[in-house]
Coordinates of C-alpha atoms and ligand atoms in Angstrom, one line a residue:
M288 CA -29.7 104.8 19.7
S289 CA -26.8 102.6 20.4
R290 CA -25.7 102.8 23.9
L291 CA -22.1 105.8 23.9
N292 CA -20.3 102.5 24.7
E293 CA -20.6 101.2 21.6
L294 CA -19.2 104.0 19.8
T295 CA -16.0 104.4 18.5
I296 CA -13.2 107.8 19.4
H297 CA -14.3 109.8 16.8
Q298 CA -17.8 109.3 16.8
L299 CA -17.4 109.7 20.6
A300 CA -15.0 113.1 20.0
E301 CA -17.3 114.3 17.9
M302 CA -19.8 114.5 20.3
L303 CA -18.1 115.8 23.4
R304 CA -17.4 118.9 20.5
S305 CA -21.0 119.6 20.4
R306 CA -21.5 119.0 23.5
E307 CA -24.0 117.4 22.5
I308 CA -22.8 114.5 25.0
S309 CA -20.8 115.4 28.2
A310 CA -17.0 112.9 29.0
G311 CA -19.2 112.1 32.5
D312 CA -22.4 109.9 29.8
I313 CA -19.4 107.8 28.1
L314 CA -17.8 107.0 31.4
A315 CA -20.8 105.8 32.8
D316 CA -22.3 103.6 29.7
C317 CA -18.6 102.2 29.7
W318 CA -19.2 101.3 33.3
S319 CA -22.5 100.2 33.3
R320 CA -22.0 98.0 30.2
V321 CA -19.4 96.6 32.6
D322 CA -21.3 96.2 35.0
E323 CA -22.7 93.5 32.7
V324 CA -21.2 92.3 30.9
E325 CA -17.6 91.8 32.8
E326 CA -18.1 89.0 34.8
K327 CA -18.9 86.4 31.9
V328 CA -16.4 88.7 29.7
R329 CA -13.7 88.6 32.2
A330 CA -11.0 91.0 31.6
F331 CA -9.8 92.8 34.1
V332 CA -7.3 91.5 36.6
S333 CA -8.4 95.8 38.2
L334 CA -10.7 97.8 38.0
N335 CA -9.5 102.2 37.7
R336 CA -13.0 103.2 39.1
E337 CA -11.8 106.2 41.4
G338 CA -9.0 107.2 38.8
S339 CA -11.4 107.3 36.0
R340 CA -13.8 109.5 37.9
H341 CA -11.2 111.9 38.9
Q342 CA -10.0 111.9 34.7
K343 CA -12.7 111.9 33.1
D344 CA -13.4 115.7 35.3
K345 CA -10.0 116.7 34.6
A346 CA -11.9 116.4 31.5
E347 CA -14.6 118.0 31.1
V348 CA -12.6 121.2 31.9
R349 CA -10.3 120.7 29.8
L350 CA -13.4 120.1 27.1
R351 CA -15.2 122.6 28.1
Q352 CA -11.9 124.9 27.7
G353 CA -12.4 124.2 24.6
D354 CA -8.9 124.2 23.4
S355 CA -9.1 122.4 20.8
P356 CA -9.0 119.5 23.6
D357 CA -7.2 115.8 21.1
A358 CA -9.5 113.5 20.2
L359 CA -8.9 111.2 23.0
C360 CA -9.8 113.1 25.7
G361 CA -12.3 112.4 27.4
I362 CA -12.3 109.0 25.9
P363 CA -12.4 105.5 28.8
M364 CA -9.9 103.1 27.8
G365 CA -7.3 99.7 28.8
L366 CA -4.4 99.1 29.4
K367 CA -2.3 95.6 29.2
D368 CA -1.2 94.5 32.8
N369 CA 2.2 94.8 32.2
L370 CA 2.2 98.6 30.8
C371 CA 3.2 100.4 33.9
T372 CA 0.3 103.4 35.9
R373 CA 1.7 104.9 38.5
G374 CA 0.6 103.9 41.9
I375 CA -2.2 101.6 40.0
P376 CA -1.4 97.5 40.3
T377 CA 0.4 96.0 37.3
T378 CA 0.7 92.1 37.2
C379 CA 1.3 91.2 34.2
A380 CA -1.4 88.8 35.1
S381 CA 1.4 86.8 37.5
K382 CA 1.9 85.6 40.5
V383 CA 4.3 87.2 40.9
L384 CA 4.4 90.9 41.1
A385 CA 1.0 90.6 42.8
G386 CA 0.3 93.3 44.6
F387 CA 3.3 95.0 43.0
R388 CA 2.5 99.4 41.8
P389 CA 4.9 100.5 39.9
P390 CA 6.1 104.0 40.9
Y391 CA 6.1 105.7 37.6
D392 CA 3.7 106.2 34.5
A393 CA 4.7 104.3 31.4
T394 CA 5.5 106.1 27.9
V395 CA 2.5 105.0 27.0
T396 CA 0.7 106.1 29.6
A397 CA 1.5 109.0 30.1
R398 CA 1.0 109.6 26.6
L399 CA -2.3 109.0 27.1
A400 CA -3.2 110.6 30.2
D401 CA -1.7 113.9 28.5
T402 CA -4.0 113.9 26.4
G403 CA -6.9 114.0 28.4
A404 CA -6.9 109.9 28.1
V405 CA -9.7 108.0 30.3
L406 CA -8.1 104.9 32.0
M407 CA -11.0 102.0 33.0
G408 CA -9.2 99.7 34.4
K409 CA -5.5 96.0 33.5
N410 CA -7.0 94.1 31.0
N411 CA -5.9 90.2 31.6
M412 CA -3.6 89.3 30.0
D413 CA -1.5 85.9 29.3
E414 CA 1.6 85.5 31.8
F415 CA 4.2 87.8 30.8
A416 CA 2.8 87.3 27.9
M417 CA 3.7 83.9 27.2
G418 CA 0.5 82.7 25.2
S419 CA -1.7 83.1 22.9
S420 CA -5.8 82.7 24.0
T421 CA -4.3 83.6 27.9
E422 CA -5.2 80.6 29.5
N423 CA -1.7 81.3 30.8
S424 CA -3.0 83.9 32.9
G425 CA -1.4 83.5 36.5
F426 CA -5.0 84.1 37.9
F427 CA -8.1 83.6 35.6
P428 CA -8.8 83.4 31.2
T429 CA -10.5 86.0 29.3
R430 CA -13.4 84.9 27.1
N431 CA -14.3 85.3 23.4
P432 CA -17.5 88.2 23.5
W433 CA -18.2 86.1 20.0
D434 CA -18.5 83.0 22.0
L435 CA -17.7 82.7 24.8
D436 CA -17.4 78.6 25.2
H437 CA -13.8 79.9 23.2
V438 CA -10.8 82.1 23.9
P439 CA -9.5 85.8 23.2
G440 CA -6.5 85.2 21.7
G441 CA -3.5 86.6 23.0
S442 CA -1.6 87.5 25.0
S443 CA -3.5 90.8 25.2
G444 CA -7.2 88.5 25.0
G445 CA -8.0 91.6 27.6
P446 CA -7.6 94.7 25.5
A447 CA -9.3 92.9 23.2
A448 CA -12.5 92.0 24.5
A449 CA -12.7 94.0 26.2
V450 CA -12.9 96.1 23.1
A451 CA -15.0 94.2 21.0
A452 CA -18.0 93.9 23.7
D453 CA -18.0 97.4 24.7
E454 CA -16.4 98.0 27.4
V455 CA -14.0 100.6 27.4
I456 CA -13.9 102.6 23.1
Y457 CA -10.1 101.3 22.6
A458 CA -7.1 99.6 24.3
L459 CA -3.3 99.0 24.6
G460 CA -1.9 95.4 24.0
S461 CA 1.7 95.0 23.0
D462 CA 2.8 92.3 20.4
T463 CA 6.2 90.5 20.5
G464 CA 5.0 87.4 18.4
G465 CA 1.6 88.0 17.5
S466 CA -0.1 89.1 20.9
I467 CA -2.4 92.3 19.2
R468 CA -2.3 90.7 15.9
L469 CA -3.6 87.5 17.1
P470 CA -6.0 88.9 19.8
A471 CA -7.3 91.7 17.1
T472 CA -8.7 89.2 14.5
F473 CA -10.1 86.4 17.6
C474 CA -12.4 89.4 18.9
G475 CA -12.5 90.8 15.5
V476 CA -11.7 94.0 16.4
V477 CA -8.4 96.7 14.5
G478 CA -5.5 95.6 15.9
L479 CA -1.3 97.0 14.6
K480 CA 2.2 96.7 15.8
P481 CA 4.0 99.4 14.8
T482 CA 7.2 99.2 13.7
Y483 CA 9.9 97.7 16.0
G484 CA 11.4 102.2 17.8
R485 CA 8.3 103.1 16.1
V486 CA 6.5 103.1 19.4
S487 CA 8.4 103.5 22.8
R488 CA 8.5 100.6 25.1
Y489 CA 9.6 102.7 29.2
G490 CA 7.2 101.3 31.4
L491 CA 6.1 98.1 29.5
V492 CA 7.3 95.1 31.9
A493 CA 9.6 93.4 28.9
F494 CA 9.1 89.4 27.8
A495 CA 11.3 89.7 24.7
S496 CA 13.4 93.5 24.2
S497 CA 14.1 92.7 20.9
L498 CA 10.7 92.4 19.3
D499 CA 8.4 93.4 21.5
Q500 CA 6.1 96.3 20.9
I501 CA 2.9 98.9 21.9
G502 CA 0.0 99.2 20.3
P503 CA -3.6 100.3 19.8
L504 CA -6.5 98.3 19.1
T505 CA -9.5 99.7 18.4
K506 CA -12.8 99.5 16.7
D507 CA -12.0 101.1 13.2
V508 CA -9.1 102.2 11.4
V509 CA -9.9 105.6 12.7
D510 CA -9.6 105.3 15.6
C511 CA -6.2 103.0 15.5
A512 CA -4.5 106.3 13.2
L513 CA -6.6 109.2 16.3
V514 CA -4.4 106.6 18.8
M515 CA -1.2 106.4 17.1
N516 CA -0.4 109.7 16.2
A517 CA -0.6 109.4 20.8
I518 CA 0.9 106.9 21.3
A519 CA 3.8 106.8 18.5
G520 CA 7.0 109.0 18.7
W521 CA 10.7 109.0 20.2
D522 CA 11.0 108.1 23.5
P523 CA 14.5 109.7 24.9
R524 CA 14.0 107.4 27.5
D525 CA 14.1 104.6 24.7
S526 CA 16.8 103.9 23.4
T527 CA 15.8 101.8 20.7
S528 CA 12.4 104.3 20.1
A529 CA 13.6 105.3 16.3
N530 CA 14.9 109.5 16.2
L531 CA 12.0 109.8 13.6
P532 CA 9.0 112.6 13.0
R533 CA 5.8 110.7 14.0
P534 CA 3.4 111.6 10.8
D535 CA 0.3 112.5 11.2
Y536 CA -1.9 109.1 10.3
T537 CA -4.8 110.6 10.0
A538 CA -3.3 112.0 7.1
F539 CA -3.4 108.6 5.8
L540 CA -7.2 108.5 5.9
K541 CA -7.9 107.8 2.6
D542 CA -10.5 105.5 0.7
D543 CA -7.0 105.4 -2.6
I544 CA -6.2 102.6 -3.0
K545 CA -5.9 102.8 -6.3
G546 CA -2.3 100.7 -8.5
L547 CA -0.7 99.5 -4.9
K548 CA 0.9 97.6 -5.3
V549 CA 0.6 94.4 -2.9
G550 CA 1.9 90.4 -2.6
I551 CA 0.2 87.4 -1.3
P552 CA 3.5 85.2 -0.2
R553 CA 1.3 82.0 -0.5
E554 CA 3.4 79.3 2.9
F555 CA 1.1 82.1 5.0
F556 CA -1.8 80.1 2.9
E557 CA -0.7 76.3 4.7
E558 CA -1.8 73.6 4.5
D559 CA -2.6 72.7 7.4
S560 CA -4.9 76.8 8.4
D561 CA -7.9 76.3 7.6
P562 CA -9.8 76.5 4.6
E563 CA -12.4 78.5 5.3
V564 CA -10.3 80.9 6.2
K565 CA -8.5 81.3 3.9
A566 CA -11.1 81.6 1.9
V567 CA -12.4 84.2 4.1
V568 CA -9.4 86.1 3.5
K569 CA -8.6 84.9 -0.1
K570 CA -12.4 86.9 -1.0
A571 CA -10.4 90.3 1.2
I572 CA -7.8 90.2 -1.0
Q573 CA -10.3 90.5 -4.0
Q574 CA -11.9 93.7 -2.2
L575 CA -8.4 95.0 -2.7
E576 CA -8.6 94.4 -5.7
A577 CA -11.8 96.0 -6.6
M578 CA -11.2 99.0 -5.2
G579 CA -7.1 99.4 -7.5
A580 CA -4.6 97.3 -5.4
I581 CA -2.0 95.6 -8.0
C582 CA -1.8 91.3 -5.9
E583 CA 0.2 89.0 -7.0
E584 CA 1.5 86.3 -5.2
T585 CA 4.7 85.6 -4.2
S586 CA 7.4 84.3 -1.4
L587 CA 8.6 84.3 1.7
P588 CA 10.9 81.2 1.3
S589 CA 12.4 81.8 5.0
T590 CA 8.9 81.2 6.7
E591 CA 8.8 77.8 7.6
Y592 CA 11.5 78.5 9.8
A593 CA 10.3 81.5 11.5
M594 CA 8.8 79.7 14.1
S595 CA 11.3 78.1 15.3
A596 CA 13.9 81.0 15.7
Y597 CA 11.0 82.8 17.6
Y598 CA 10.9 80.3 20.3
L599 CA 14.9 80.1 21.1
I600 CA 15.3 84.4 21.0
A601 CA 12.4 85.4 22.9
T602 CA 13.4 82.9 25.5
A603 CA 16.4 83.3 25.5
E604 CA 16.1 86.7 25.9
A605 CA 12.8 86.7 28.2
S606 CA 15.1 84.0 30.3
S607 CA 17.3 87.1 30.3
N608 CA 14.5 89.5 31.5
L609 CA 11.9 87.3 34.1
A610 CA 15.7 86.6 35.8
R611 CA 14.6 90.3 38.9
Y612 CA 11.9 88.1 40.5
D613 CA 14.0 87.0 42.9
G614 CA 11.2 88.2 46.1
V615 CA 13.9 91.0 46.6
R616 CA 12.4 94.0 45.4
Y617 CA 9.0 94.1 44.2
G618 CA 6.0 92.0 44.3
Y619 CA 5.6 88.7 45.2
R620 CA 7.8 86.7 48.0
A621 CA 7.8 83.8 49.7
E622 CA 7.5 83.0 53.6
D623 CA 9.4 80.9 55.8
T624 CA 12.6 80.6 53.7
P625 CA 15.5 78.8 55.7
D626 CA 18.2 81.5 53.7
V627 CA 18.5 83.6 50.8
V628 CA 19.7 81.6 48.1
T629 CA 15.7 79.0 49.5
M630 CA 14.0 82.5 49.7
F631 CA 15.0 83.7 45.2
Q632 CA 14.4 79.4 44.9
Q633 CA 11.2 79.6 46.3
T634 CA 9.6 83.1 45.4
R635 CA 9.5 81.9 41.4
E636 CA 8.7 78.6 41.8
E637 CA 5.8 79.4 43.4
G638 CA 5.7 82.9 41.3
F639 CA 5.3 82.0 38.0
G640 CA 3.5 79.3 36.0
P641 CA 4.6 76.3 33.6
E642 CA 4.4 78.6 30.6
V643 CA 6.7 80.6 32.3
K644 CA 9.2 78.2 33.9
R645 CA 9.1 76.7 30.4
R646 CA 9.9 79.5 28.6
I647 CA 12.9 80.7 31.3
M648 CA 14.1 76.9 30.9
L649 CA 14.4 76.9 27.6
G650 CA 16.1 79.7 27.5
T651 CA 18.3 79.4 29.7
Y652 CA 19.6 75.7 27.8
A653 CA 19.6 77.9 24.8
L654 CA 22.1 80.4 25.8
S655 CA 24.6 77.9 27.5
S656 CA 27.8 77.8 27.1
G657 CA 28.2 75.0 23.9
Y658 CA 24.5 75.5 22.5
Y659 CA 24.7 79.0 22.3
D660 CA 26.2 79.1 19.0
A661 CA 24.2 75.2 17.9
Y662 CA 20.8 77.2 19.0
Y663 CA 20.1 81.3 19.9
L664 CA 23.8 82.3 16.8
K665 CA 21.9 80.0 14.1
A666 CA 18.1 81.6 15.5
L667 CA 20.0 85.4 15.0
K668 CA 20.6 84.1 11.4
V669 CA 17.6 82.6 10.5
R670 CA 16.5 85.6 12.2
T671 CA 18.3 88.3 9.0
L672 CA 17.3 85.7 6.6
V673 CA 14.0 86.3 6.9
K674 CA 14.0 90.1 7.5
R675 CA 16.0 89.3 3.9
D676 CA 13.0 88.1 2.4
F677 CA 11.1 91.0 4.0
D678 CA 13.3 93.5 1.8
Q679 CA 12.9 91.3 -0.8
A680 CA 8.6 91.8 -1.5
F681 CA 9.1 95.6 -0.4
Q682 CA 10.8 96.0 -3.0
K683 CA 8.1 95.2 -5.6
Y684 CA 5.2 96.2 -3.2
D685 CA 3.7 98.5 -1.3
I686 CA 2.9 95.4 1.3
I687 CA 1.7 92.5 1.9
A688 CA -0.7 90.8 3.3
S689 CA -2.4 87.6 4.7
P690 CA -4.3 85.6 7.5
T691 CA -3.8 87.0 10.9
A692 CA -3.8 82.8 12.0
P693 CA -4.0 80.2 10.0
T694 CA -7.6 79.5 11.8
T695 CA -11.4 81.2 13.6
S696 CA -10.9 80.8 18.3
F697 CA -10.6 78.0 19.9
R698 CA -12.3 76.5 22.6
F699 CA -11.0 76.3 25.9
G700 CA -9.2 73.5 26.3
A701 CA -8.8 72.8 22.4
K702 CA -5.2 73.7 22.1
A703 CA -3.3 71.6 25.8
D704 CA -0.1 70.9 23.8
P705 CA 2.9 74.2 24.0
L706 CA 3.2 73.5 20.6
S707 CA 0.3 73.1 18.6
M708 CA -1.2 76.7 20.6
Y709 CA 2.6 77.7 19.5
L710 CA 1.1 76.7 15.9
T711 CA -1.4 79.6 16.1
D712 CA 1.6 82.8 15.4
L713 CA 2.4 81.2 12.2
C714 CA 1.9 84.5 10.4
T715 CA 2.9 86.8 13.2
I716 CA 5.6 86.0 14.0
P717 CA 7.8 86.6 10.9
V718 CA 7.1 90.1 11.2
N719 CA 8.4 90.4 14.5
L720 CA 11.8 88.7 13.7
A721 CA 12.0 91.6 11.6
G722 CA 10.4 94.5 12.9
L723 CA 8.2 95.2 10.6
P724 CA 4.5 96.5 11.2
G725 CA 1.7 94.9 11.0
M726 CA -2.3 95.3 11.1
S727 CA -5.5 93.3 11.6
L728 CA -8.4 93.9 10.6
P729 CA -11.4 92.5 10.5
C730 CA -12.8 90.5 7.0
G731 CA -15.0 87.3 8.3
F732 CA -16.9 84.9 10.6
V733 CA -16.2 81.3 9.3
G734 CA -18.8 79.7 11.5
G735 CA -19.8 82.7 13.4
M736 CA -16.4 83.5 14.8
P737 CA -15.1 85.9 13.2
V738 CA -11.1 85.7 10.0
G739 CA -9.1 89.0 10.3
L740 CA -6.3 90.5 7.0
Q741 CA -2.9 90.9 8.2
L742 CA -1.5 93.7 6.5
I743 CA 2.5 94.2 7.3
G744 CA 4.4 96.4 5.6
K745 CA 8.0 98.3 5.1
P746 CA 9.7 99.7 8.0
F747 CA 7.8 102.6 9.1
D748 CA 5.3 102.9 6.7
E749 CA 2.4 102.3 9.0
G750 CA 1.0 105.2 6.8
T751 CA 0.1 102.5 4.5
L752 CA -1.6 99.4 5.9
I753 CA -4.4 102.6 8.1
R754 CA -4.3 103.7 4.3
A755 CA -5.4 100.9 2.8
G756 CA -7.3 99.4 6.4
Y757 CA -9.3 102.6 5.4
A758 CA -9.7 101.7 2.2
F759 CA -11.2 98.3 3.1
Q760 CA -13.5 99.1 5.9
Q761 CA -15.4 102.0 3.4
G762 CA -15.1 99.4 0.7
T763 CA -16.8 96.4 3.4
D764 CA -19.5 95.9 6.7
W765 CA -16.7 93.6 9.0
H766 CA -15.7 95.6 11.4
L767 CA -19.3 97.1 12.9
K768 CA -20.3 93.8 13.2
K769 CA -21.2 93.3 17.2
P770 CA -21.2 90.1 19.2
P771 CA -24.4 88.6 20.3
L772 CA -23.6 89.8 24.1
K773 CA -26.2 89.7 26.5
S774 CA -26.2 91.3 30.3
G775 CA -26.2 88.9 32.6
G776 CA -24.3 86.7 35.0
A777 CA -22.5 83.4 33.9
D778 CA -23.6 81.2 31.2
Ligands
LIG192 N1 2.2 83.3 21.1 C1 3.6 84.1 20.6 C2 3.9 83.7 22.8 O1 3.4 83.2 23.4 C3 3.5 85.7 21.3 C4 2.6 86.2 22.4 C5 3.5 88.0 22.3 O2 3.1 88.3 21.8 N2 3.0 87.8 23.4 O3 5.6 84.1 22.6

């Protein structure tokens, strides 16, 4: 029999309700898995051992009372370290926030707590979510459970690796240009970036506010629907969250995609991407066809400009958002500085890593007078074009399908120059620019490493992605594969 940490939310919820197991049993198995493999994987920047036991005790009371508790009650999970957790360190994997304990919870943290969820710890990431591999973490990189010499993807590499390694049952990440979907692909789990505005960003440490979204990393699509039910919905504390009713996402778990119209954008299968990855994704699309979907090639012509526009818009917003880290109110402060201006400078010089500094400089440049029109404003116009391409495609199609990434996970150090790293997000960035929901599903392997199928939906139509993803998983078993990760010390 599998250990409980290897199971899904829906399997465990059922066992909890039949009283076959207790929340304490699940948590014990999860912690023993952490003790076995965390030394190798390094998915966490901080652990919440004590706190998780208190939450588990509370969940057990609720489960015993049996007043139809939420499916997430008593289920252990991890949160990316840019999601505020009251009294628990929240560092964004940056030295500049070392030791910072937020005085409040992010809305998603609070909503999960309301369900009786159990927080095991905070997961590693690229510093301030800037990166695609976790190599930019200010502390240490996370390793891919499928091959410890490979990156887990980023920036939500910690959450994805923790789920893939069965240390937690599910996790939350954030996605500004692909940071949920890319690590989901590289680690062989399900990742959903909801529509911009679907999930409150209150308490998510801002990187690029017009692009950031929080979403789930789970072992299958059923769990994705369950987590979305808990975290999605309007929040008066986030003025960009949409005041729309939240559907019951489990209602979309129907094994039926007959007649679903799927567009396949040829620009997302570009020349430089790995031919074997393309072949695996094409096979997955044929699978959708075999299930009754109508798949057709289409074009999103502005795709080639999306990357450039993203690296102007995201850096411009980041340069403004990160101005607050000055050593005055929270986090790191440089010592022995002669005056306040030097203190600001030294704090930022010592606190930020090289990628964060690069982004701040790029963004400040793009916003500076004389360059604003040529760079920032132009990028906003390109963003409109990217959005328009999708609007047109969605007049004809219900969803769009593509690879999530042009390759499988790469080795540490393989993408040393920033541009080659940036190109990893080729297929995910346009989705953020257009504010659309995007899901990555495990759909095969190349050289032993997982490949992801990306499904993109109309605004606020996460439901159709869940329906298509669920149908795909009913007909395939890629999501059931587990990495060959053995217990023991570092290799
Ligand atoms: N890799 C992209 C970047 O570095 C996206 C990161 C993200 O989605 N947070 O900006």
